[in-house]
Amino acid sequence: MARIVMKFGGTSVADLDRIRNVAARVKAEVDQGNEVAVVVSAMAGATNQLVDWCQKLSPLFDAREYDAVVATGEQVTAGLTAIALQNLGVDARSWMGWQIAVETDGQHGKARIASIEGEELIARMKIGQIPVVAGFQGIGPDNRITTLGRGGSDTSAVALAAALQADRCDIYTDVDGIYTTDPRIVPNARKLAKITYEEMLELASVGAKVLQTRSVELAMKERVRVQVLSSFTDAPGTLVVDEEEVVEQEIVAGVAYSRDEAKITVRKVPDRPGIAAAIFGPLSDAHVNVDMIVQNLGADGTTDMTFTVGKTDLPRALQVLETARQGIGYAEIASDPNVAKISVVGVGMRSHAGVASTMFRTLAERGINIQVISTSEIKVSVLVAGEYIELAVRALHTAYELDA
Ligand code: ASP
Ligand code: MG
């Protein structure tokens, strides 16, 4: 017997037939003698609709009321899923965040879970009742409903799995696992049987959008075994686990890409101490996240600074730099939104040399110019012109012998 949290995303509960399918899957786990708790998202499209309504009434909506509205999507699916389970003769009961309680901080719209009271749910599971928990929502210090940010029901599920000391957290979605790269670009991408938390975290943060990044951070911290799988097939999914559990470790686990960045170059800034602070201080004050950074070698007492920001932050970043022009003292600013970040990720890089040079050589052979490079212990990222995404991803996938 195992204790399992089963989480179903929006596409898995998109209509009544799919909710019936979810109930049948839950019943199958229960029939095998497992203790099960279920976490559900809103029906596909429901949250977008709710967000849209808030925005249409007032672009500067009150975040507390936004949470009151958008949390309803999950309330609907929790109730419907409980009914579908009862219909199959399974004892089930819905739970909203405040009823459990899932306590969060007070950052409405992007709250963080502080603690979850698990005892009542464990007691229910022990007598064979299935808790069906509304994902994405909690209750804040002001006793009002909070939500966890888009994609947050993944985090609800992992946090619940930790609180219930579950053996596994199964995240059912519309893809059947984590692939070595996006199968829409590389049709012979391979599904990974296992991936480490750290690799998953890097992949989630550089554009592989299967799991909310925060859910992976939490899984790593709480050592929750997560499985990503499809609710539409019976294929085994991908397990996200500790490094020790991955026996046959590839050097590179995957190749990811992101179109979400834009490049800024600040030309001819004085090459003196404090210049980086003069540029990045005002950006940080304006909550613009800077990702990759390169500073050229100085000549004639000046240098160029190139960096990337989120594409949606580009107008704000340019405005901030314009305002700070006096303090920085640059000659001109160039920006380019048509760039892509390509990353190779793998814990094997810690012990194997040559991963970065393979990347650079492969791109050079295809005539792809690298604009910016950044590295971490288990990741190498390069910025290239946007039109090269597909060519670069395919070439790297082959170069690291990831093709099926
Ligand atoms: N329904 C919420 C959203 O669409 C939460 C989730 O599905 O994870 O972002
Ligand atoms: Mg999701």
CSV table of C-alpha atoms and ligand atoms in Angstrom, one decimal:
chain,number,residue,atom,x,y,z
A,1,MET,CA,0.0,0.0,0.0
A,2,ALA,CA,1.2,3.5,-0.9
A,3,ARG,CA,-0.1,7.0,-0.1
A,4,ILE,CA,-0.4,8.9,-3.4
A,5,VAL,CA,-1.4,12.5,-4.2
A,6,MET,CA,-2.9,12.6,-7.7
A,7,LYS,CA,-3.0,16.0,-9.4
A,8,PHE,CA,-5.0,16.7,-12.5
A,9,GLY,CA,-4.3,19.7,-14.7
A,10,GLY,CA,-6.8,21.8,-16.6
A,11,THR,CA,-6.9,19.7,-19.8
A,12,SER,CA,-7.5,16.5,-17.7
A,13,VAL,CA,-10.7,18.0,-16.3
A,14,ALA,CA,-11.7,20.0,-19.3
A,15,ASP,CA,-15.2,18.6,-19.6
A,16,LEU,CA,-17.5,16.1,-17.9
A,17,ASP,CA,-16.2,13.1,-19.8
A,18,ARG,CA,-12.7,13.9,-18.8
A,19,ILE,CA,-13.8,14.3,-15.2
A,20,ARG,CA,-15.4,10.9,-15.4
A,21,ASN,CA,-12.0,9.6,-16.8
A,22,VAL,CA,-10.2,11.2,-13.8
A,23,ALA,CA,-12.6,9.6,-11.4
A,24,ALA,CA,-12.0,6.2,-13.0
A,25,ARG,CA,-8.2,6.7,-12.7
A,26,VAL,CA,-8.6,7.6,-9.0
A,27,LYS,CA,-10.8,4.6,-8.4
A,28,ALA,CA,-8.2,2.3,-10.0
A,29,GLU,CA,-5.5,3.5,-7.6
A,30,VAL,CA,-7.9,3.1,-4.7
A,31,ASP,CA,-8.9,-0.4,-5.8
A,32,GLN,CA,-5.2,-1.4,-5.7
A,33,GLY,CA,-5.3,-0.6,-1.9
A,34,ASN,CA,-3.6,2.8,-2.0
A,35,GLU,CA,-4.5,5.8,0.1
A,36,VAL,CA,-5.2,8.6,-2.3
A,37,ALA,CA,-5.7,12.4,-2.1
A,38,VAL,CA,-6.7,14.3,-5.3
A,39,VAL,CA,-5.7,17.8,-6.3
A,40,VAL,CA,-7.5,19.5,-9.2
A,41,SER,CA,-6.9,22.5,-11.4
A,42,ALA,CA,-9.7,24.6,-13.0
A,43,MET,CA,-11.2,23.3,-16.3
A,44,ALA,CA,-9.0,24.3,-19.2
A,45,GLY,CA,-9.6,27.9,-20.1
A,46,ALA,CA,-11.6,28.7,-17.0
A,47,THR,CA,-8.9,30.6,-15.2
A,48,ASN,CA,-8.1,32.7,-18.3
A,49,GLN,CA,-11.8,33.6,-18.5
A,50,LEU,CA,-11.9,34.6,-14.8
A,51,VAL,CA,-8.7,36.7,-15.1
A,52,ASP,CA,-10.1,38.3,-18.3
A,53,TRP,CA,-13.3,39.3,-16.5
A,54,CYS,CA,-11.3,41.0,-13.7
A,55,GLN,CA,-9.2,42.9,-16.2
A,56,LYS,CA,-12.1,44.0,-18.2
A,57,LEU,CA,-13.9,45.5,-15.2
A,58,SER,CA,-10.7,47.2,-14.0
A,59,PRO,CA,-7.1,47.0,-15.2
A,60,LEU,CA,-6.1,48.0,-11.7
A,61,PHE,CA,-8.2,45.4,-10.0
A,62,ASP,CA,-8.0,44.8,-6.2
A,63,ALA,CA,-5.8,41.7,-5.8
A,64,ARG,CA,-8.0,40.4,-2.9
A,65,GLU,CA,-11.0,40.4,-5.1
A,66,TYR,CA,-9.0,38.9,-8.1
A,67,ASP,CA,-8.2,36.0,-5.8
A,68,ALA,CA,-11.9,35.6,-4.7
A,69,VAL,CA,-12.8,35.4,-8.4
A,70,VAL,CA,-10.0,33.2,-9.9
A,71,ALA,CA,-10.1,30.7,-7.0
A,72,THR,CA,-13.6,29.7,-8.1
A,73,GLY,CA,-12.3,27.7,-11.1
A,74,GLU,CA,-10.8,25.0,-8.8
A,75,GLN,CA,-13.9,25.0,-6.5
A,76,VAL,CA,-16.0,23.9,-9.4
A,77,THR,CA,-13.7,21.0,-10.4
A,78,ALA,CA,-13.2,19.8,-6.8
A,79,GLY,CA,-17.0,19.5,-6.3
A,80,LEU,CA,-17.6,17.9,-9.7
A,81,THR,CA,-14.7,15.4,-9.3
A,82,ALA,CA,-16.1,14.4,-5.8
A,83,ILE,CA,-19.6,13.9,-7.4
A,84,ALA,CA,-18.0,11.8,-10.2
A,85,LEU,CA,-16.2,9.6,-7.7
A,86,GLN,CA,-19.3,9.2,-5.5
A,87,ASN,CA,-21.1,8.1,-8.7
A,88,LEU,CA,-18.6,5.3,-9.0
A,89,GLY,CA,-19.3,4.2,-5.5
A,90,VAL,CA,-16.1,5.8,-4.1
A,91,ASP,CA,-16.4,7.8,-0.9
A,92,ALA,CA,-15.1,11.3,-1.7
A,93,ARG,CA,-15.3,14.9,-0.3
A,94,SER,CA,-14.2,18.2,-1.7
A,95,TRP,CA,-11.9,20.6,0.2
A,96,MET,CA,-11.2,24.2,-0.4
A,97,GLY,CA,-7.9,25.8,0.7
A,98,TRP,CA,-9.4,27.5,3.7
A,99,GLN,CA,-11.1,24.4,5.0
A,100,ILE,CA,-7.9,22.3,5.2
A,101,ALA,CA,-6.3,24.9,5.9
A,102,VAL,CA,-3.6,25.8,3.3
A,103,GLU,CA,-2.1,28.8,5.0
A,104,THR,CA,-0.2,31.3,2.8
A,105,ASP,CA,1.5,34.6,3.1
A,106,GLY,CA,-0.5,37.7,2.1
A,107,GLN,CA,0.8,38.3,-1.4
A,108,HIS,CA,-2.5,38.1,-3.2
A,109,GLY,CA,-2.2,36.7,-6.7
A,110,LYS,CA,1.1,35.1,-6.1
A,111,ALA,CA,1.0,33.8,-2.5
A,112,ARG,CA,3.4,31.3,-1.1
A,113,ILE,CA,2.3,28.4,1.0
A,114,ALA,CA,3.5,28.7,4.6
A,115,SER,CA,1.9,25.5,6.1
A,116,ILE,CA,-0.7,22.9,5.5
A,117,GLU,CA,-2.7,21.1,8.2
A,118,GLY,CA,-2.6,17.5,7.2
A,119,GLU,CA,-4.1,15.6,10.1
A,120,GLU,CA,-7.8,15.8,9.2
A,121,LEU,CA,-7.2,14.7,5.6
A,122,ILE,CA,-5.0,11.8,6.8
A,123,ALA,CA,-7.8,10.6,9.1
A,124,ARG,CA,-10.3,10.7,6.2
A,125,MET,CA,-7.9,8.8,3.9
A,126,LYS,CA,-7.4,6.1,6.6
A,127,ILE,CA,-11.2,5.4,6.7
A,128,GLY,CA,-11.2,5.2,2.9
A,129,GLN,CA,-12.5,8.6,2.1
A,130,ILE,CA,-10.8,10.5,-0.8
A,131,PRO,CA,-10.1,14.2,-0.2
A,132,VAL,CA,-10.5,16.1,-3.5
A,133,VAL,CA,-8.6,19.3,-2.9
A,134,ALA,CA,-9.0,22.6,-4.9
A,135,GLY,CA,-5.5,23.4,-6.1
A,136,PHE,CA,-4.1,26.9,-6.6
A,137,GLN,CA,-5.7,28.4,-3.5
A,138,GLY,CA,-5.1,29.0,0.2
A,139,ILE,CA,-6.0,31.4,2.9
A,140,GLY,CA,-3.9,34.4,3.9
A,141,PRO,CA,-3.1,36.0,7.2
A,142,ASP,CA,-6.0,38.4,6.7
A,143,ASN,CA,-8.3,35.4,6.6
A,144,ARG,CA,-9.0,35.9,2.9
A,145,ILE,CA,-8.7,33.6,-0.1
A,146,THR,CA,-5.3,33.7,-1.8
A,147,THR,CA,-4.0,32.1,-5.0
A,148,LEU,CA,-0.6,30.9,-5.8
A,149,GLY,CA,0.2,32.4,-9.2
A,150,ARG,CA,-0.5,30.8,-12.6
A,151,GLY,CA,0.3,27.1,-12.7
A,152,GLY,CA,0.1,27.1,-8.9
A,153,SER,CA,-1.9,23.9,-8.5
A,154,ASP,CA,1.3,21.9,-9.2
A,155,THR,CA,2.7,23.6,-6.1
A,156,SER,CA,-0.5,22.8,-4.2
A,157,ALA,CA,-0.1,19.1,-5.0
A,158,VAL,CA,3.6,18.9,-4.0
A,159,ALA,CA,3.0,20.9,-0.8
A,160,LEU,CA,0.1,18.6,0.0
A,161,ALA,CA,2.2,15.5,-0.7
A,162,ALA,CA,4.8,16.8,1.7
A,163,ALA,CA,2.2,17.5,4.4
A,164,LEU,CA,0.5,14.1,4.0
A,165,GLN,CA,3.9,12.4,3.9
A,166,ALA,CA,2.9,10.8,0.6
A,167,ASP,CA,5.1,8.2,-1.1
A,168,ARG,CA,4.6,9.9,-4.5
A,169,CYS,CA,3.0,13.0,-6.1
A,170,ASP,CA,1.6,12.1,-9.6
A,171,ILE,CA,1.1,15.1,-11.8
A,172,TYR,CA,-1.3,14.2,-14.6
A,173,THR,CA,-1.1,16.5,-17.6
A,174,ASP,CA,-1.5,16.6,-21.4
A,175,VAL,CA,2.1,15.4,-22.1
A,176,ASP,CA,3.2,12.0,-20.9
A,177,GLY,CA,6.5,13.0,-19.3
A,178,ILE,CA,9.6,15.1,-19.6
A,179,TYR,CA,11.4,14.9,-22.9
A,180,THR,CA,15.0,15.5,-23.9
A,181,THR,CA,13.6,18.5,-25.8
A,182,ASP,CA,10.4,19.8,-27.3
A,183,PRO,CA,9.0,17.0,-29.5
A,184,ARG,CA,7.3,19.6,-31.7
A,185,ILE,CA,10.8,20.6,-32.8
A,186,VAL,CA,12.6,17.3,-32.6
A,187,PRO,CA,10.2,14.5,-33.4
A,188,ASN,CA,12.6,11.8,-32.2
A,189,ALA,CA,13.1,13.5,-28.7
A,190,ARG,CA,13.1,10.8,-26.0
A,191,LYS,CA,11.0,10.6,-22.9
A,192,LEU,CA,13.2,10.4,-19.8
A,193,ALA,CA,12.4,7.7,-17.3
A,194,LYS,CA,14.0,9.8,-14.5
A,195,ILE,CA,15.3,13.3,-14.1
A,196,THR,CA,16.9,14.9,-11.1
A,197,TYR,CA,15.3,17.8,-9.2
A,198,GLU,CA,18.1,20.1,-10.1
A,199,GLU,CA,17.8,19.3,-13.9
A,200,MET,CA,14.1,19.7,-13.7
A,201,LEU,CA,14.5,23.0,-12.0
A,202,GLU,CA,16.9,24.3,-14.6
A,203,LEU,CA,14.6,23.0,-17.4
A,204,ALA,CA,11.5,24.6,-15.8
A,205,SER,CA,13.3,27.9,-15.5
A,206,VAL,CA,14.6,28.0,-19.0
A,207,GLY,CA,11.4,27.4,-20.8
A,208,ALA,CA,10.2,23.8,-20.4
A,209,LYS,CA,6.7,24.7,-19.1
A,210,VAL,CA,5.5,21.3,-17.8
A,211,LEU,CA,5.7,22.1,-14.0
A,212,GLN,CA,5.5,25.4,-12.2
A,213,THR,CA,9.1,26.2,-11.1
A,214,ARG,CA,8.1,26.7,-7.5
A,215,SER,CA,6.6,23.2,-7.3
A,216,VAL,CA,10.0,21.7,-8.3
A,217,GLU,CA,11.8,23.9,-5.8
A,218,LEU,CA,9.5,22.6,-3.1
A,219,ALA,CA,9.7,19.0,-4.2
A,220,MET,CA,13.5,19.2,-4.0
A,221,LYS,CA,13.5,20.9,-0.6
A,222,GLU,CA,10.9,18.4,0.9
A,223,ARG,CA,12.2,15.4,-1.1
A,224,VAL,CA,8.8,14.7,-2.6
A,225,ARG,CA,9.0,12.1,-5.4
A,226,VAL,CA,7.1,13.6,-8.3
A,227,GLN,CA,5.9,11.7,-11.4
A,228,VAL,CA,4.8,13.6,-14.5
A,229,LEU,CA,2.4,11.5,-16.7
A,230,SER,CA,-0.6,11.8,-19.0
A,231,SER,CA,-4.2,11.2,-18.0
A,232,PHE,CA,-5.0,10.2,-21.6
A,233,THR,CA,-2.7,7.2,-21.9
A,234,ASP,CA,-1.4,4.4,-19.7
A,235,ALA,CA,2.3,5.0,-20.6
A,236,PRO,CA,4.6,5.3,-17.6
A,237,GLY,CA,5.7,9.0,-17.0
A,238,THR,CA,8.9,10.6,-15.9
A,239,LEU,CA,10.0,10.5,-12.2
A,240,VAL,CA,11.6,13.6,-10.8
A,241,VAL,CA,13.9,12.3,-8.1
A,242,ASP,CA,17.2,12.6,-6.1
A,243,GLU,CA,20.4,12.3,-8.0
A,244,GLU,CA,21.3,9.0,-6.3
A,245,GLU,CA,18.2,7.4,-7.8
A,246,VAL,CA,19.3,8.1,-11.4
A,247,VAL,CA,21.6,5.2,-12.2
A,248,GLU,CA,22.4,5.6,-15.8
A,249,GLN,CA,23.1,9.3,-15.8
A,250,GLU,CA,23.5,11.0,-19.2
A,251,ILE,CA,25.9,13.9,-19.3
A,252,VAL,CA,23.2,16.1,-20.8
A,253,ALA,CA,19.6,15.5,-19.8
A,254,GLY,CA,17.9,17.9,-22.1
A,255,VAL,CA,18.0,20.9,-24.5
A,256,ALA,CA,15.5,23.7,-23.8
A,257,TYR,CA,14.8,27.0,-25.4
A,258,SER,CA,13.0,30.2,-24.6
A,259,ARG,CA,11.7,33.1,-26.7
A,260,ASP,CA,10.9,35.1,-23.6
A,261,GLU,CA,14.0,37.2,-23.6
A,262,ALA,CA,15.2,40.5,-25.2
A,263,LYS,CA,18.7,41.8,-25.5
A,264,ILE,CA,19.9,45.3,-24.5
A,265,THR,CA,23.4,46.7,-25.2
A,266,VAL,CA,24.5,49.9,-23.5
A,267,ARG,CA,27.3,51.3,-25.6
A,268,LYS,CA,30.4,53.2,-24.5
A,269,VAL,CA,29.9,53.4,-20.8
A,270,PRO,CA,32.9,54.7,-18.7
A,271,ASP,CA,35.0,51.7,-17.8
A,272,ARG,CA,35.3,52.4,-14.0
A,273,PRO,CA,34.3,50.9,-10.7
A,274,GLY,CA,30.6,51.2,-10.0
A,275,ILE,CA,29.4,51.2,-13.6
A,276,ALA,CA,27.6,47.9,-13.3
A,277,ALA,CA,25.9,49.1,-10.2
A,278,ALA,CA,24.8,52.3,-12.0
A,279,ILE,CA,23.2,50.3,-14.7
A,280,PHE,CA,21.7,47.3,-12.8
A,281,GLY,CA,20.7,49.2,-9.7
A,282,PRO,CA,17.9,51.3,-11.3
A,283,LEU,CA,16.7,48.2,-13.2
A,284,SER,CA,16.4,46.2,-10.1
A,285,ASP,CA,14.7,49.1,-8.3
A,286,ALA,CA,12.1,48.9,-11.1
A,287,HIS,CA,11.7,45.1,-10.6
A,288,VAL,CA,13.2,44.3,-14.0
A,289,ASN,CA,14.9,40.9,-13.8
A,290,VAL,CA,18.2,40.7,-15.6
A,291,ASP,CA,19.4,37.3,-16.8
A,292,MET,CA,22.5,36.9,-18.9
A,293,ILE,CA,25.2,39.6,-18.7
A,294,VAL,CA,28.5,40.3,-20.6
A,295,GLN,CA,30.8,43.2,-20.3
A,296,ASN,CA,33.3,43.8,-23.1
A,297,LEU,CA,36.9,44.5,-22.5
A,298,GLY,CA,37.4,48.2,-22.2
A,299,ALA,CA,39.2,50.3,-24.8
A,300,ASP,CA,39.7,54.1,-24.7
A,301,GLY,CA,38.4,54.1,-21.2
A,302,THR,CA,34.9,52.9,-22.3
A,303,THR,CA,33.2,49.6,-22.6
A,304,ASP,CA,29.9,48.0,-23.8
A,305,MET,CA,27.5,46.1,-21.5
A,306,THR,CA,25.1,43.6,-23.0
A,307,PHE,CA,22.4,41.8,-21.1
A,308,THR,CA,19.0,40.2,-21.4
A,309,VAL,CA,15.7,41.0,-19.7
A,310,GLY,CA,12.2,39.4,-20.0
A,311,LYS,CA,10.6,40.4,-23.3
A,312,THR,CA,7.6,41.9,-21.6
A,313,ASP,CA,10.0,44.0,-19.4
A,314,LEU,CA,11.8,45.5,-22.4
A,315,PRO,CA,9.9,48.8,-22.7
A,316,ARG,CA,10.2,49.4,-19.0
A,317,ALA,CA,13.9,48.6,-19.0
A,318,LEU,CA,14.6,51.0,-21.8
A,319,GLN,CA,12.6,53.7,-20.0
A,320,VAL,CA,14.6,53.1,-16.8
A,321,LEU,CA,17.9,53.3,-18.7
A,322,GLU,CA,16.8,56.5,-20.5
A,323,THR,CA,16.0,58.1,-17.1
A,324,ALA,CA,19.3,57.0,-15.7
A,325,ARG,CA,21.3,58.2,-18.7
A,326,GLN,CA,23.1,61.0,-16.8
A,327,GLY,CA,24.1,58.8,-13.9
A,328,ILE,CA,25.5,56.1,-16.3
A,329,GLY,CA,26.9,58.3,-19.0
A,330,TYR,CA,26.5,56.0,-22.0
A,331,ALA,CA,26.7,56.9,-25.7
A,332,GLU,CA,23.7,54.9,-27.0
A,333,ILE,CA,21.5,52.0,-26.3
A,334,ALA,CA,20.6,49.2,-28.7
A,335,SER,CA,17.9,46.6,-28.1
A,336,ASP,CA,16.8,43.4,-29.9
A,337,PRO,CA,13.6,41.5,-29.0
A,338,ASN,CA,14.2,38.9,-31.7
A,339,VAL,CA,16.6,36.6,-29.7
A,340,ALA,CA,16.3,33.1,-28.2
A,341,LYS,CA,18.0,31.5,-25.3
A,342,ILE,CA,19.1,27.9,-25.9
A,343,SER,CA,20.2,25.9,-22.9
A,344,VAL,CA,21.7,22.4,-22.3
A,345,VAL,CA,21.2,21.0,-18.9
A,346,GLY,CA,22.6,18.0,-17.1
A,347,VAL,CA,24.1,17.1,-13.7
A,348,GLY,CA,26.8,15.1,-15.6
A,349,MET,CA,28.5,18.4,-16.5
A,350,ARG,CA,29.9,18.5,-13.0
A,351,SER,CA,32.1,15.6,-13.7
A,352,HIS,CA,32.6,15.8,-17.5
A,353,ALA,CA,34.6,18.4,-19.4
A,354,GLY,CA,33.8,19.5,-22.9
A,355,VAL,CA,30.0,20.1,-22.7
A,356,ALA,CA,30.3,23.8,-23.4
A,357,SER,CA,32.8,23.3,-26.2
A,358,THR,CA,30.6,20.8,-27.9
A,359,MET,CA,27.8,23.3,-27.8
A,360,PHE,CA,29.9,26.1,-29.3
A,361,ARG,CA,31.4,23.9,-32.0
A,362,THR,CA,28.0,22.5,-33.0
A,363,LEU,CA,26.5,26.0,-33.4
A,364,ALA,CA,29.6,27.2,-35.3
A,365,GLU,CA,29.3,24.4,-37.8
A,366,ARG,CA,25.7,25.5,-38.5
A,367,GLY,CA,26.9,29.1,-38.9
A,368,ILE,CA,24.9,30.2,-35.9
A,369,ASN,CA,26.4,33.2,-34.1
A,370,ILE,CA,26.5,33.2,-30.3
A,371,GLN,CA,25.6,36.6,-28.9
A,372,VAL,CA,25.9,36.0,-25.1
A,373,ILE,CA,26.9,33.0,-23.0
A,374,SER,CA,26.1,32.1,-19.4
A,375,THR,CA,26.8,29.0,-17.4
A,376,SER,CA,25.9,27.5,-14.1
A,377,GLU,CA,27.2,24.3,-12.5
A,378,ILE,CA,24.8,22.1,-14.6
A,379,LYS,CA,23.7,24.4,-17.4
A,380,VAL,CA,25.2,26.2,-20.4
A,381,SER,CA,23.0,28.8,-22.1
A,382,VAL,CA,23.6,30.8,-25.2
A,383,LEU,CA,21.7,33.7,-26.8
A,384,VAL,CA,21.2,33.4,-30.6
A,385,ALA,CA,19.1,35.2,-33.2
A,386,GLY,CA,15.4,34.1,-32.9
A,387,GLU,CA,15.3,32.5,-36.4
A,388,TYR,CA,17.9,29.9,-35.4
A,389,ILE,CA,15.9,28.2,-32.5
A,390,GLU,CA,14.8,25.1,-34.4
A,391,LEU,CA,18.1,24.6,-36.2
A,392,ALA,CA,20.1,25.1,-33.0
A,393,VAL,CA,17.9,22.8,-30.9
A,394,ARG,CA,18.0,20.0,-33.5
A,395,ALA,CA,21.7,20.2,-34.0
A,396,LEU,CA,22.4,20.2,-30.2
A,397,HIS,CA,20.0,17.3,-29.6
A,398,THR,CA,22.0,15.2,-32.2
A,399,ALA,CA,25.4,16.4,-30.9
A,400,TYR,CA,24.7,15.2,-27.4
A,401,GLU,CA,23.4,11.9,-28.7
A,402,LEU,CA,19.9,12.4,-27.4
A,403,ASP,CA,18.0,11.4,-30.6
A,404,ALA,CA,15.9,8.3,-30.1
B,1,ASP,N1,-6.0,27.1,-12.8
B,1,ASP,C1,-4.8,27.8,-12.5
B,1,ASP,C2,-4.1,28.3,-13.7
B,1,ASP,O1,-4.6,28.2,-14.8
B,1,ASP,C3,-3.8,27.0,-11.7
B,1,ASP,C4,-3.3,25.8,-12.4
B,1,ASP,O2,-4.0,25.3,-13.2
B,1,ASP,O3,-2.2,25.3,-12.0
B,1,ASP,O4,-3.1,28.9,-13.7
B,2,MG,MG,-0.1,23.5,-15.2
